[in-house]
PDB file of C-alpha atoms in Angstrom:
ATOM      1  CA  GLU A   1       8.881 -13.747  -3.227  1.00  0.00           C
ATOM      2  CA  ILE A   2       5.210 -14.451  -2.557  1.00  0.00           C
ATOM      3  CA  VAL A   3       3.104 -13.732  -5.621  1.00  0.00           C
ATOM      4  CA  LEU A   4      -0.491 -12.659  -5.103  1.00  0.00           C
ATOM      5  CA  THR A   5      -2.831 -13.353  -8.010  1.00  0.00           C
ATOM      6  CA  GLN A   6      -6.117 -11.492  -7.991  1.00  0.00           C
ATOM      7  CA  SER A   7      -9.155 -12.345 -10.068  1.00  0.00           C
ATOM      8  CA  PRO A   8     -10.930 -11.020 -11.921  1.00  0.00           C
ATOM      9  CA  ASP A   9      -8.896  -8.102 -13.254  1.00  0.00           C
ATOM     10  CA  PHE A  10     -12.064  -6.168 -14.036  1.00  0.00           C
ATOM     11  CA  GLN A  11     -15.696  -6.478 -13.071  1.00  0.00           C
ATOM     12  CA  SER A  12     -18.692  -4.444 -14.245  1.00  0.00           C
ATOM     13  CA  VAL A  13     -21.507  -4.714 -11.704  1.00  0.00           C
ATOM     14  CA  THR A  14     -24.972  -3.253 -11.203  1.00  0.00           C
ATOM     15  CA  PRO A  15     -25.848  -1.562  -7.890  1.00  0.00           C
ATOM     16  CA  LYS A  16     -27.069  -3.903  -5.126  1.00  0.00           C
ATOM     17  CA  GLU A  17     -25.300  -6.829  -6.762  1.00  0.00           C
ATOM     18  CA  LYS A  18     -22.833  -8.940  -4.761  1.00  0.00           C
ATOM     19  CA  VAL A  19     -19.149  -8.720  -5.725  1.00  0.00           C
ATOM     20  CA  THR A  20     -16.543 -11.388  -4.991  1.00  0.00           C
ATOM     21  CA  ILE A  21     -12.839 -10.807  -5.545  1.00  0.00           C
ATOM     22  CA  THR A  22     -10.309 -13.549  -4.953  1.00  0.00           C
ATOM     23  CA  CYS A  23      -6.627 -13.375  -4.080  1.00  0.00           C
ATOM     24  CA  ARG A  24      -4.435 -16.460  -4.313  1.00  0.00           C
ATOM     25  CA  ALA A  25      -0.972 -16.578  -2.734  1.00  0.00           C
ATOM     26  CA  SER A  26       1.869 -18.591  -4.259  1.00  0.00           C
ATOM     27  CA  GLN A  27       2.568 -20.088  -0.809  1.00  0.00           C
ATOM     28  CA  SER A  28       0.827 -20.202   2.524  1.00  0.00           C
ATOM     29  CA  ILE A  29       0.667 -16.852   4.326  1.00  0.00           C
ATOM     30  CA  GLY A  30      -1.620 -17.817   7.197  1.00  0.00           C
ATOM     31  CA  SER A  31      -3.962 -14.891   7.747  1.00  0.00           C
ATOM     32  CA  SER A  32      -1.449 -12.143   6.891  1.00  0.00           C
ATOM     33  CA  LEU A  33      -3.573 -10.827   4.056  1.00  0.00           C
ATOM     34  CA  HIS A  34      -5.100  -7.350   3.878  1.00  0.00           C
ATOM     35  CA  TRP A  35      -7.481  -5.642   1.451  1.00  0.00           C
ATOM     36  CA  TYR A  36      -7.454  -2.047   0.206  1.00  0.00           C
ATOM     37  CA  GLN A  37      -9.726   0.154  -1.854  1.00  0.00           C
ATOM     38  CA  GLN A  38      -8.295   2.845  -4.119  1.00  0.00           C
ATOM     39  CA  LYS A  39     -10.540   5.369  -5.824  1.00  0.00           C
ATOM     40  CA  PRO A  40      -9.219   7.476  -8.726  1.00  0.00           C
ATOM     41  CA  ASP A  41      -6.700  10.110  -7.619  1.00  0.00           C
ATOM     42  CA  GLN A  42      -6.887   8.966  -4.006  1.00  0.00           C
ATOM     43  CA  SER A  43      -4.603   7.030  -1.701  1.00  0.00           C
ATOM     44  CA  PRO A  44      -5.509   3.421  -0.938  1.00  0.00           C
ATOM     45  CA  LYS A  45      -7.675   2.801   2.110  1.00  0.00           C
ATOM     46  CA  LEU A  46      -7.538  -0.269   4.368  1.00  0.00           C
ATOM     47  CA  LEU A  47     -10.788  -2.257   4.206  1.00  0.00           C
ATOM     48  CA  ILE A  48     -10.013  -5.581   5.884  1.00  0.00           C
ATOM     49  CA  LYS A  49      -6.961  -6.685   7.879  1.00  0.00           C
ATOM     50  CA  TYR A  50      -5.682 -10.185   8.636  1.00  0.00           C
ATOM     51  CA  ALA A  51      -8.025 -11.776   6.109  1.00  0.00           C
ATOM     52  CA  SER A  52     -11.293 -11.201   7.950  1.00  0.00           C
ATOM     53  CA  GLN A  53     -10.935  -8.509  10.601  1.00  0.00           C
ATOM     54  CA  SER A  54     -13.158  -5.505  10.042  1.00  0.00           C
ATOM     55  CA  ILE A  55     -11.904  -1.936  10.190  1.00  0.00           C
ATOM     56  CA  SER A  56     -13.653   0.825  12.099  1.00  0.00           C
ATOM     57  CA  GLY A  57     -15.501   3.156   9.751  1.00  0.00           C
ATOM     58  CA  VAL A  58     -15.619   0.720   6.838  1.00  0.00           C
ATOM     59  CA  PRO A  59     -19.185  -0.182   5.806  1.00  0.00           C
ATOM     60  CA  SER A  60     -20.340  -3.610   6.945  1.00  0.00           C
ATOM     61  CA  ARG A  61     -21.079  -4.673   3.357  1.00  0.00           C
ATOM     62  CA  PHE A  62     -17.310  -5.297   3.024  1.00  0.00           C
ATOM     63  CA  SER A  63     -16.110  -8.628   4.410  1.00  0.00           C
ATOM     64  CA  GLY A  64     -13.137 -10.908   3.993  1.00  0.00           C
ATOM     65  CA  SER A  65     -12.468 -14.600   4.398  1.00  0.00           C
ATOM     66  CA  GLY A  66      -9.825 -17.217   3.808  1.00  0.00           C
ATOM     67  CA  SER A  67      -6.494 -18.435   5.121  1.00  0.00           C
ATOM     68  CA  GLY A  68      -3.394 -20.146   3.833  1.00  0.00           C
ATOM     69  CA  THR A  69      -3.351 -19.442   0.099  1.00  0.00           C
ATOM     70  CA  ASP A  70      -6.917 -18.556  -0.859  1.00  0.00           C
ATOM     71  CA  PHE A  71      -8.689 -15.378   0.170  1.00  0.00           C
ATOM     72  CA  THR A  72     -11.878 -13.573  -0.767  1.00  0.00           C
ATOM     73  CA  LEU A  73     -13.157 -10.026  -0.482  1.00  0.00           C
ATOM     74  CA  THR A  74     -16.927  -9.780  -0.669  1.00  0.00           C
ATOM     75  CA  ILE A  75     -18.943  -6.626  -1.209  1.00  0.00           C
ATOM     76  CA  ASN A  76     -22.580  -7.260  -0.391  1.00  0.00           C
ATOM     77  CA  SER A  77     -25.109  -5.029  -2.105  1.00  0.00           C
ATOM     78  CA  LEU A  78     -22.718  -2.881  -4.130  1.00  0.00           C
ATOM     79  CA  GLU A  79     -23.210   0.865  -3.999  1.00  0.00           C
ATOM     80  CA  ALA A  80     -22.184   3.458  -6.590  1.00  0.00           C
ATOM     81  CA  GLU A  81     -19.491   4.800  -4.252  1.00  0.00           C
ATOM     82  CA  ASP A  82     -17.762   1.400  -4.308  1.00  0.00           C
ATOM     83  CA  ALA A  83     -16.429   1.988  -7.827  1.00  0.00           C
ATOM     84  CA  ALA A  84     -12.697   1.585  -7.295  1.00  0.00           C
ATOM     85  CA  THR A  85      -9.702  -0.677  -7.698  1.00  0.00           C
ATOM     86  CA  TYR A  86      -9.225  -3.252  -4.954  1.00  0.00           C
ATOM     87  CA  TYR A  87      -5.850  -4.670  -3.939  1.00  0.00           C
ATOM     88  CA  CYS A  88      -4.790  -7.503  -1.669  1.00  0.00           C
ATOM     89  CA  HIS A  89      -1.475  -7.354   0.190  1.00  0.00           C
ATOM     90  CA  GLN A  90       0.541  -9.893   2.165  1.00  0.00           C
ATOM     91  CA  SER A  91       2.593  -9.021   5.231  1.00  0.00           C
ATOM     92  CA  SER A  92       3.774 -12.574   5.930  1.00  0.00           C
ATOM     93  CA  SER A  93       7.273 -12.231   4.501  1.00  0.00           C
ATOM     94  CA  LEU A  94       9.615  -9.847   2.756  1.00  0.00           C
ATOM     95  CA  PRO A  95       9.446  -8.560   0.159  1.00  0.00           C
ATOM     96  CA  LEU A  96       5.940  -7.397   0.938  1.00  0.00           C
ATOM     97  CA  THR A  97       3.781  -7.834  -2.131  1.00  0.00           C
ATOM     98  CA  PHE A  98       0.465  -6.726  -3.560  1.00  0.00           C
ATOM     99  CA  GLY A  99      -1.976  -8.320  -5.939  1.00  0.00           C
ATOM    100  CA  GLY A 100      -2.352  -6.773  -9.372  1.00  0.00           C
ATOM    101  CA  GLY A 101      -5.665  -5.151  -8.514  1.00  0.00           C
ATOM    102  CA  THR A 102      -9.305  -5.644  -9.459  1.00  0.00           C
ATOM    103  CA  LYS A 103     -11.139  -2.716 -10.997  1.00  0.00           C
ATOM    104  CA  VAL A 104     -14.848  -2.620 -10.140  1.00  0.00           C
ATOM    105  CA  GLU A 105     -17.024  -0.539 -12.425  1.00  0.00           C
ATOM    106  CA  ILE A 106     -20.644   0.341 -11.811  1.00  0.00           C
ATOM    107  CA  LYS A 107     -22.949  -0.426 -14.727  1.00  0.00           C
TER     108      LYS A 107
ATOM    109  CA  GLU B   1      -6.431  13.128  13.681  1.00  0.00           C
ATOM    110  CA  VAL B   2      -3.941  10.528  12.496  1.00  0.00           C
ATOM    111  CA  GLN B   3      -2.119  11.894   9.463  1.00  0.00           C
ATOM    112  CA  LEU B   4       0.867  11.308   7.222  1.00  0.00           C
ATOM    113  CA  ALA B   5       2.035  14.048   4.861  1.00  0.00           C
ATOM    114  CA  GLU B   6       4.695  13.385   2.237  1.00  0.00           C
ATOM    115  CA  SER B   7       6.820  16.037   0.592  1.00  0.00           C
ATOM    116  CA  GLY B   8       9.964  16.347  -1.476  1.00  0.00           C
ATOM    117  CA  GLY B   9       8.827  14.928  -4.789  1.00  0.00           C
ATOM    118  CA  GLY B  10       9.572  16.588  -8.096  1.00  0.00           C
ATOM    119  CA  LEU B  11      11.242  16.331 -11.482  1.00  0.00           C
ATOM    120  CA  VAL B  12      14.801  15.003 -11.497  1.00  0.00           C
ATOM    121  CA  GLN B  13      17.152  13.903 -14.241  1.00  0.00           C
ATOM    122  CA  PRO B  14      18.253  10.275 -14.555  1.00  0.00           C
ATOM    123  CA  GLY B  15      21.147   9.644 -12.200  1.00  0.00           C
ATOM    124  CA  GLY B  16      19.997  12.388  -9.862  1.00  0.00           C
ATOM    125  CA  SER B  17      18.955  12.314  -6.218  1.00  0.00           C
ATOM    126  CA  LEU B  18      15.911  13.270  -4.212  1.00  0.00           C
ATOM    127  CA  ARG B  19      14.954  13.032  -0.540  1.00  0.00           C
ATOM    128  CA  LEU B  20      11.359  12.410   0.387  1.00  0.00           C
ATOM    129  CA  SER B  21       9.993  13.296   3.804  1.00  0.00           C
ATOM    130  CA  CYS B  22       6.869  12.145   5.595  1.00  0.00           C
ATOM    131  CA  ALA B  23       5.566  14.085   8.574  1.00  0.00           C
ATOM    132  CA  ALA B  24       3.485  12.068  11.005  1.00  0.00           C
ATOM    133  CA  SER B  25       0.916  13.472  13.412  1.00  0.00           C
ATOM    134  CA  GLY B  26      -1.897  12.309  15.649  1.00  0.00           C
ATOM    135  CA  PHE B  27      -0.219   9.109  16.868  1.00  0.00           C
ATOM    136  CA  THR B  28       2.904   7.911  18.665  1.00  0.00           C
ATOM    137  CA  PHE B  29       5.217   7.742  15.644  1.00  0.00           C
ATOM    138  CA  SER B  30       8.033   6.022  17.515  1.00  0.00           C
ATOM    139  CA  SER B  31       5.832   2.993  18.238  1.00  0.00           C
ATOM    140  CA  TYR B  32       5.236   2.030  14.626  1.00  0.00           C
ATOM    141  CA  TRP B  33       7.099   0.374  11.792  1.00  0.00           C
ATOM    142  CA  MET B  34       6.821   2.474   8.664  1.00  0.00           C
ATOM    143  CA  HIS B  35       6.890   1.759   4.933  1.00  0.00           C
ATOM    144  CA  TRP B  36       7.271   3.399   1.557  1.00  0.00           C
ATOM    145  CA  VAL B  37       5.158   2.080  -1.314  1.00  0.00           C
ATOM    146  CA  ARG B  38       5.122   3.447  -4.846  1.00  0.00           C
ATOM    147  CA  GLN B  39       2.693   3.433  -7.725  1.00  0.00           C
ATOM    148  CA  ALA B  40       3.818   4.117 -11.273  1.00  0.00           C
ATOM    149  CA  PRO B  41       1.324   5.967 -13.504  1.00  0.00           C
ATOM    150  CA  GLY B  42      -1.615   3.687 -14.270  1.00  0.00           C
ATOM    151  CA  LYS B  43      -0.005   0.754 -12.486  1.00  0.00           C
ATOM    152  CA  GLY B  44      -0.403  -1.169  -9.246  1.00  0.00           C
ATOM    153  CA  LEU B  45       1.144  -0.820  -5.809  1.00  0.00           C
ATOM    154  CA  VAL B  46       4.748  -1.840  -5.172  1.00  0.00           C
ATOM    155  CA  TRP B  47       6.432  -2.032  -1.774  1.00  0.00           C
ATOM    156  CA  VAL B  48       9.739  -0.149  -1.657  1.00  0.00           C
ATOM    157  CA  SER B  49      11.130  -0.214   1.863  1.00  0.00           C
ATOM    158  CA  ARG B  50      10.359  -0.561   5.564  1.00  0.00           C
ATOM    159  CA  ILE B  51      11.940   0.513   8.835  1.00  0.00           C
ATOM    160  CA  ASN B  52      11.300  -0.679  12.357  1.00  0.00           C
ATOM    161  CA  HIS B  53      10.148   1.555  15.170  1.00  0.00           C
ATOM    162  CA  ASP B  54      13.575   2.770  16.297  1.00  0.00           C
ATOM    163  CA  GLY B  55      15.369   2.709  12.946  1.00  0.00           C
ATOM    164  CA  SER B  56      17.674  -0.195  13.807  1.00  0.00           C
ATOM    165  CA  SER B  57      16.291  -2.496  11.104  1.00  0.00           C
ATOM    166  CA  THR B  58      15.576  -1.704   7.465  1.00  0.00           C
ATOM    167  CA  SER B  59      14.610  -3.686   4.366  1.00  0.00           C
ATOM    168  CA  TYR B  60      14.347  -2.884   0.667  1.00  0.00           C
ATOM    169  CA  ALA B  61      12.881  -4.191  -2.546  1.00  0.00           C
ATOM    170  CA  ASP B  62      15.563  -5.593  -4.826  1.00  0.00           C
ATOM    171  CA  SER B  63      14.759  -2.910  -7.412  1.00  0.00           C
ATOM    172  CA  VAL B  64      15.958  -0.106  -5.084  1.00  0.00           C
ATOM    173  CA  LYS B  65      18.532  -1.883  -2.906  1.00  0.00           C
ATOM    174  CA  GLY B  66      21.802   0.008  -2.846  1.00  0.00           C
ATOM    175  CA  ARG B  67      20.218   3.158  -4.270  1.00  0.00           C
ATOM    176  CA  PHE B  68      17.527   4.094  -1.733  1.00  0.00           C
ATOM    177  CA  THR B  69      17.919   4.584   2.014  1.00  0.00           C
ATOM    178  CA  ILE B  70      15.064   4.708   4.478  1.00  0.00           C
ATOM    179  CA  SER B  71      15.502   6.467   7.806  1.00  0.00           C
ATOM    180  CA  ARG B  72      13.504   8.138  10.541  1.00  0.00           C
ATOM    181  CA  ASP B  73      13.791  10.852  13.167  1.00  0.00           C
ATOM    182  CA  ASN B  74      11.451   9.974  16.006  1.00  0.00           C
ATOM    183  CA  ALA B  75      12.135  13.291  17.739  1.00  0.00           C
ATOM    184  CA  LYS B  76      10.766  15.062  14.662  1.00  0.00           C
ATOM    185  CA  ASN B  77       8.066  12.466  13.892  1.00  0.00           C
ATOM    186  CA  THR B  78       9.425  12.223  10.384  1.00  0.00           C
ATOM    187  CA  LEU B  79      10.195   9.388   7.967  1.00  0.00           C
ATOM    188  CA  TYR B  80      12.632   9.819   5.089  1.00  0.00           C
ATOM    189  CA  LEU B  81      13.528   8.152   1.818  1.00  0.00           C
ATOM    190  CA  GLN B  82      16.838   9.143   0.261  1.00  0.00           C
ATOM    191  CA  MET B  83      16.782   8.195  -3.401  1.00  0.00           C
ATOM    192  CA  ASN B  84      20.043   8.169  -5.374  1.00  0.00           C
ATOM    193  CA  SER B  85      20.962   7.088  -8.908  1.00  0.00           C
ATOM    194  CA  LEU B  86      17.377   7.591  -9.990  1.00  0.00           C
ATOM    195  CA  ARG B  87      16.107   5.873 -13.109  1.00  0.00           C
ATOM    196  CA  ALA B  88      13.133   6.461 -15.381  1.00  0.00           C
ATOM    197  CA  GLU B  89      11.474   3.388 -13.886  1.00  0.00           C
ATOM    198  CA  ASP B  90      11.471   5.051 -10.456  1.00  0.00           C
ATOM    199  CA  THR B  91       8.854   7.498 -11.730  1.00  0.00           C
ATOM    200  CA  ALA B  92       5.849   7.040  -9.459  1.00  0.00           C
ATOM    201  CA  VAL B  93       3.730   8.398  -6.659  1.00  0.00           C
ATOM    202  CA  TYR B  94       5.456   7.538  -3.403  1.00  0.00           C
ATOM    203  CA  TYR B  95       3.302   6.834  -0.362  1.00  0.00           C
ATOM    204  CA  CYS B  96       4.349   6.847   3.268  1.00  0.00           C
ATOM    205  CA  ILE B  97       2.442   4.221   5.257  1.00  0.00           C
ATOM    206  CA  ARG B  98       2.042   3.146   8.868  1.00  0.00           C
ATOM    207  CA  ASP B  99       2.317  -0.420  10.151  1.00  0.00           C
ATOM    208  CA  TYR B 100       2.371  -3.825   8.450  1.00  0.00           C
ATOM    209  CA  THR B 101      -1.384  -3.662   8.005  1.00  0.00           C
ATOM    210  CA  MET B 102      -0.807  -0.365   6.163  1.00  0.00           C
ATOM    211  CA  ASP B 103      -3.682   1.192   8.021  1.00  0.00           C
ATOM    212  CA  VAL B 104      -2.762   4.835   7.396  1.00  0.00           C
ATOM    213  CA  TRP B 105      -1.549   6.250   4.069  1.00  0.00           C
ATOM    214  CA  GLY B 106      -0.313   9.687   3.164  1.00  0.00           C
ATOM    215  CA  GLN B 107      -1.587  11.546   0.132  1.00  0.00           C
ATOM    216  CA  GLY B 108       1.542  10.670  -1.823  1.00  0.00           C
ATOM    217  CA  THR B 109       4.271  12.706  -3.478  1.00  0.00           C
ATOM    218  CA  THR B 110       5.084  12.451  -7.175  1.00  0.00           C
ATOM    219  CA  VAL B 111       8.580  11.677  -8.390  1.00  0.00           C
ATOM    220  CA  THR B 112       9.308  12.072 -12.090  1.00  0.00           C
ATOM    221  CA  VAL B 113      12.658  10.951 -13.469  1.00  0.00           C
ATOM    222  CA  SER B 114      13.181  12.350 -16.934  1.00  0.00           C
ATOM    223  CA  SER B 115      15.677  14.310 -18.958  1.00  0.00           C
TER     224      SER B 115
END
């Protein structure tokens, strides 16, 4: 099973600040890494697919990078509406797995 | 509009059974692999099962293998999850999801296993 380790677990950030969340895979997964945003009492929402591909309708301040085992989600100029928990997910091999999540709080 | 709508959740005693349904609309359901993912209260996301576009191939997490069965009816645009021998640790919100990129999620249905 591929383990995805996200860091940090929690981040408290002021608006307009840049946020960086990392996701490390226990073995190489190529670019089969996707990022999701989950707000309280809502379903997760796809932000970035295949490590760096943007999703229609997602603000351009969200971007992804990486390949192999190390991946990054960047939120440029954080807005209040970005308060949420962020998850990475690998679709390279079964069982599909998710990172433990990173909760982003707005100061 | 592309939508997934789960139903069938509820309160069930340990050892009981439940069948979840997921109605798809706004896209060609038969063209997509589908998944079930669950989220226990206050916890993270856990993949449960997946099925290929025509139902000929299925896979399960070890924690549900032998107890849960995923299936689909492409004529009815509906995905199912039959859950048997339910345990307290199966308590969660269950989400129906489209594709390996998990680009479309339902609103979830809550399953509570308790006596």
